[in-house]
Short mmCIF file of C-alpha atoms in Angstrom, two decimals:
data_model
loop_
_atom_site.label_atom_id
_atom_site.label_comp_id
_atom_site.label_asym_id
_atom_site.label_seq_id
_atom_site.Cartn_x
_atom_site.Cartn_y
_atom_site.Cartn_z
CA MET A 735 0.00 0.00 0.00
CA LEU A 736 1.30 3.45 -0.89
CA ALA A 737 2.53 5.55 2.03
CA LEU A 738 1.15 8.79 0.53
CA ARG A 739 3.98 10.87 1.93
CA PRO A 740 2.92 14.36 3.01
CA SER A 741 5.50 16.56 1.27
CA CYS A 742 7.86 17.09 -1.63
CA GLU A 743 11.34 15.72 -0.94
CA CYS A 744 12.88 18.55 -2.93
CA CYS A 745 11.14 21.76 -1.78
CA ASP A 746 9.13 20.46 1.24
CA LYS A 747 5.80 21.68 -0.23
CA ASP A 748 2.77 20.10 1.46
CA LEU A 749 1.15 17.34 -0.61
CA PRO A 750 -2.12 16.20 0.96
CA PRO A 751 -3.26 12.66 0.10
CA ASP A 752 -5.80 13.99 -2.42
CA SER A 753 -3.33 16.28 -4.21
CA PRO A 754 -3.20 15.98 -8.00
CA ASP A 755 0.24 17.65 -7.80
CA ALA A 756 2.04 14.72 -6.13
CA PHE A 757 4.44 12.65 -8.24
CA ILE A 758 6.18 9.43 -7.20
CA CYS A 759 8.68 6.86 -8.50
CA SER A 760 8.37 3.10 -7.97
CA PHE A 761 10.13 3.48 -4.59
CA GLU A 762 7.60 6.15 -3.53
CA CYS A 763 10.06 9.03 -3.53
CA THR A 764 7.60 11.93 -3.58
CA TYR A 765 7.79 15.30 -5.35
CA CYS A 766 5.47 18.16 -6.21
CA ARG A 767 4.53 18.77 -9.84
CA ASP A 768 6.86 21.78 -10.16
CA CYS A 769 9.93 19.91 -8.91
CA ALA A 770 9.09 16.68 -10.76
CA GLN A 771 8.67 18.41 -14.10
CA ALA A 772 10.83 21.55 -14.05
CA ARG A 773 13.72 20.67 -11.73
CA LEU A 774 13.93 16.90 -12.15
CA ALA A 775 12.68 16.47 -15.75
CA GLY A 776 10.48 13.52 -14.73
CA VAL A 777 13.36 11.43 -13.34
CA CYS A 778 13.81 10.51 -9.67
CA PRO A 779 17.22 11.76 -8.45
CA ASN A 780 17.40 8.93 -5.90
CA CYS A 781 16.84 5.88 -8.12
CA GLY A 782 16.69 7.17 -11.70
CA GLY A 783 13.11 5.95 -12.07
CA GLU A 784 10.25 7.68 -13.86
CA LEU A 785 8.13 10.12 -11.87
CA LEU A 786 4.39 9.68 -12.40
CA GLN A 787 1.32 11.28 -10.87
CA ARG A 788 0.56 9.65 -7.52
CA PRO A 789 -2.81 7.87 -7.33
CA ARG A 790 -5.29 9.33 -4.89
CA ARG A 791 -6.84 7.16 -2.18
CA PRO A 792 -10.62 7.56 -1.76
CA ALA A 793 -11.54 9.63 1.30
CA GLU A 794 -13.44 6.75 2.95
CA LYS A 795 -10.32 4.54 2.70
CA LEU A 796 -8.12 7.23 4.27
CA ILE A 797 -9.99 6.69 7.53
CA LYS A 798 -8.87 3.06 7.76
CA TYR A 799 -5.60 3.52 5.82
CA PRO A 800 -4.29 7.02 6.62
CA ALA A 801 -1.52 8.78 4.74
CA SER A 802 1.98 8.87 6.19
CA THR A 803 3.05 11.80 8.36
CA GLU A 804 6.79 11.18 7.82
CA ARG A 805 8.39 14.11 5.99
CA ILE A 806 11.52 13.49 3.93
CA HIS A 807 13.37 16.59 2.77
CA LYS A 808 16.48 16.39 0.60
CA PRO A 809 16.92 19.85 -0.96
CA ARG A 810 18.28 19.88 -4.51
CA ASN A 811 20.20 22.75 -6.07
#
């Protein structure tokens, strides 16, 4: 099950679980749309994988399976 991390690893922007602006790789590294597209050109800097729009979990499922609260921040130049 996806962790649905709460923020962009690059700029630390908040990314709520229902955000259409969250992008992830297959390892769930998480980035906002701006960083994923403009700064990272669609490639995860950690694993080299493709960054795709993160699926959104239905609100009723978030009650039983909440999003992660762990923030990971690795600023990129």
